XYZ file of C-alpha atoms in Angstrom:
158
model
C 131.456 -12.377 46.855
C 131.907 -9.582 49.303
C 134.617 -10.437 51.794
C 135.077 -6.915 53.178
C 135.025 -6.471 56.929
C 134.410 -2.694 56.987
C 131.069 -0.818 56.867
C 130.637 -1.649 53.182
C 131.061 -5.351 53.897
C 128.527 -5.249 56.719
C 125.991 -3.264 54.677
C 125.893 -4.284 51.025
C 123.635 -1.339 50.169
C 125.741 1.356 51.865
C 127.491 2.427 48.658
C 124.126 2.666 46.860
C 122.755 4.751 49.712
C 125.734 7.112 49.649
C 125.421 7.611 45.891
C 121.680 8.232 46.049
C 122.085 10.633 48.973
C 124.754 12.605 47.102
C 122.597 12.834 43.970
C 119.495 13.735 45.999
C 121.451 16.430 47.867
C 122.676 17.828 44.576
C 119.484 17.913 42.507
C 116.707 17.066 44.955
C 115.330 13.632 45.782
C 112.082 14.477 43.989
C 114.026 14.570 40.697
C 115.626 11.146 41.105
C 114.219 7.956 39.604
C 116.017 4.737 40.496
C 115.937 1.689 38.270
C 116.914 -1.591 39.884
C 116.649 -5.254 39.079
C 117.226 -8.744 40.306
C 118.704 -9.889 37.024
C 122.260 -9.448 35.837
C 122.918 -9.518 32.109
C 126.466 -10.765 32.698
C 125.315 -13.532 35.064
C 122.063 -14.905 33.603
C 121.619 -17.591 36.272
C 121.854 -15.099 39.161
C 118.822 -14.634 41.395
C 118.120 -13.313 44.862
C 118.053 -16.153 47.378
C 115.591 -14.197 49.551
C 113.704 -11.860 47.193
C 111.415 -10.298 49.789
C 114.302 -9.518 52.144
C 116.300 -7.937 49.299
C 113.371 -5.822 48.122
C 112.675 -4.596 51.663
C 116.339 -3.662 52.177
C 116.546 -1.817 48.853
C 113.267 0.032 49.455
C 114.516 1.085 52.899
C 117.525 2.703 51.201
C 115.195 4.599 48.880
C 113.087 5.800 51.810
C 116.127 6.965 53.800
C 117.385 8.961 50.826
C 114.002 10.501 50.049
C 113.547 8.765 46.689
C 109.901 8.856 45.631
C 109.843 7.239 42.170
C 111.298 3.823 41.460
C 111.629 1.725 38.334
C 111.894 -1.998 39.117
C 113.189 -3.748 36.021
C 111.976 -7.241 35.231
C 112.872 -9.298 32.187
C 109.227 -10.369 31.993
C 106.653 -8.339 33.914
C 104.346 -11.223 34.782
C 107.024 -13.782 35.674
C 107.327 -14.443 39.433
C 110.718 -13.949 41.025
C 112.844 -17.055 41.499
C 111.988 -18.538 44.870
C 108.888 -16.350 45.346
C 105.246 -16.451 44.351
C 105.065 -12.735 43.438
C 106.436 -10.833 40.489
C 109.003 -8.117 41.148
C 106.418 -5.362 40.686
C 103.829 -7.036 42.915
C 106.438 -7.574 45.630
C 107.591 -3.969 45.369
C 103.990 -2.723 45.589
C 103.493 -4.812 48.722
C 106.241 -2.813 50.460
C 106.295 0.554 48.637
C 103.759 3.370 48.803
C 105.380 5.667 46.224
C 105.338 5.785 42.452
C 106.348 2.617 40.586
C 107.220 2.428 36.899
C 106.489 -0.928 35.273
C 108.647 -2.560 32.603
C 109.363 -6.017 31.258
C 107.932 -6.881 27.867
C 104.764 -4.986 28.760
C 101.908 -4.972 26.328
C 99.360 -2.164 26.348
C 96.854 -4.635 27.830
C 99.131 -5.717 30.690
C 100.014 -2.084 31.358
C 96.351 -1.026 31.522
C 95.521 -3.888 33.879
C 98.480 -3.100 36.144
C 97.674 0.614 36.183
C 94.038 -0.124 37.058
C 95.131 -2.415 39.940
C 97.455 0.300 41.251
C 100.450 -1.987 40.967
C 102.219 0.649 38.847
C 101.603 4.318 38.123
C 103.594 4.529 34.874
C 104.369 2.002 32.145
C 107.629 1.926 30.203
C 107.749 0.510 26.696
C 111.208 -0.029 25.224
C 110.943 -2.574 22.456
C 107.448 -1.491 21.437
C 108.680 2.064 20.965
C 111.682 0.897 18.961
C 109.406 -0.967 16.573
C 106.615 1.631 16.633
C 107.969 5.176 16.769
C 104.347 6.354 16.652
C 103.201 3.997 19.437
C 101.057 6.548 21.266
C 99.246 7.462 18.057
C 98.718 3.799 17.183
C 97.249 3.128 20.631
C 94.957 6.165 20.507
C 93.718 5.237 17.038
C 93.476 1.508 17.858
C 95.897 0.651 15.040
C 97.943 -2.518 14.895
C 101.302 -2.610 16.645
C 104.327 -4.036 14.856
C 106.228 -6.796 16.630
C 109.742 -5.981 17.768
C 112.466 -7.193 15.408
C 116.009 -6.363 16.572
C 117.496 -6.783 13.085
C 115.347 -4.032 11.622
C 114.438 -1.999 14.718
C 117.990 -1.539 16.013
C 119.744 -0.788 12.717
C 119.123 2.967 13.053
C 120.795 3.014 16.494
C 124.260 2.091 15.196
């Protein structure tokens, strides 16, 4: 809980805005990509009580700081937000005109569909790349894609 009474207590995104503005001033806003999420790995039952309000407030911070590329992070791309009918990416697209990177257990098929709809402009594959180092080649050559297996796919990262 935030019990502060100063500017940071009145504006929960002020610290984020100050950090983004400092980074943008240092390297240029066009070189900044911001990843954000509703979920918290340390608090699995956390969710935004008002998802649309939160997304609008966060996107306003990005606009004020000149951010042009954002990376909303969802656990599962197609799963609607708690308390909302839209997914995180669909809700972001509703309120954001800039570039959106999609992620969240994407498959090549979901990514293609989302790119075609204009919901995202880029697709990020984490687990698929860990299990298929040659993913791009496999997709181009229409080869099978190995399922992600953390026991075998993460052993080389230790």
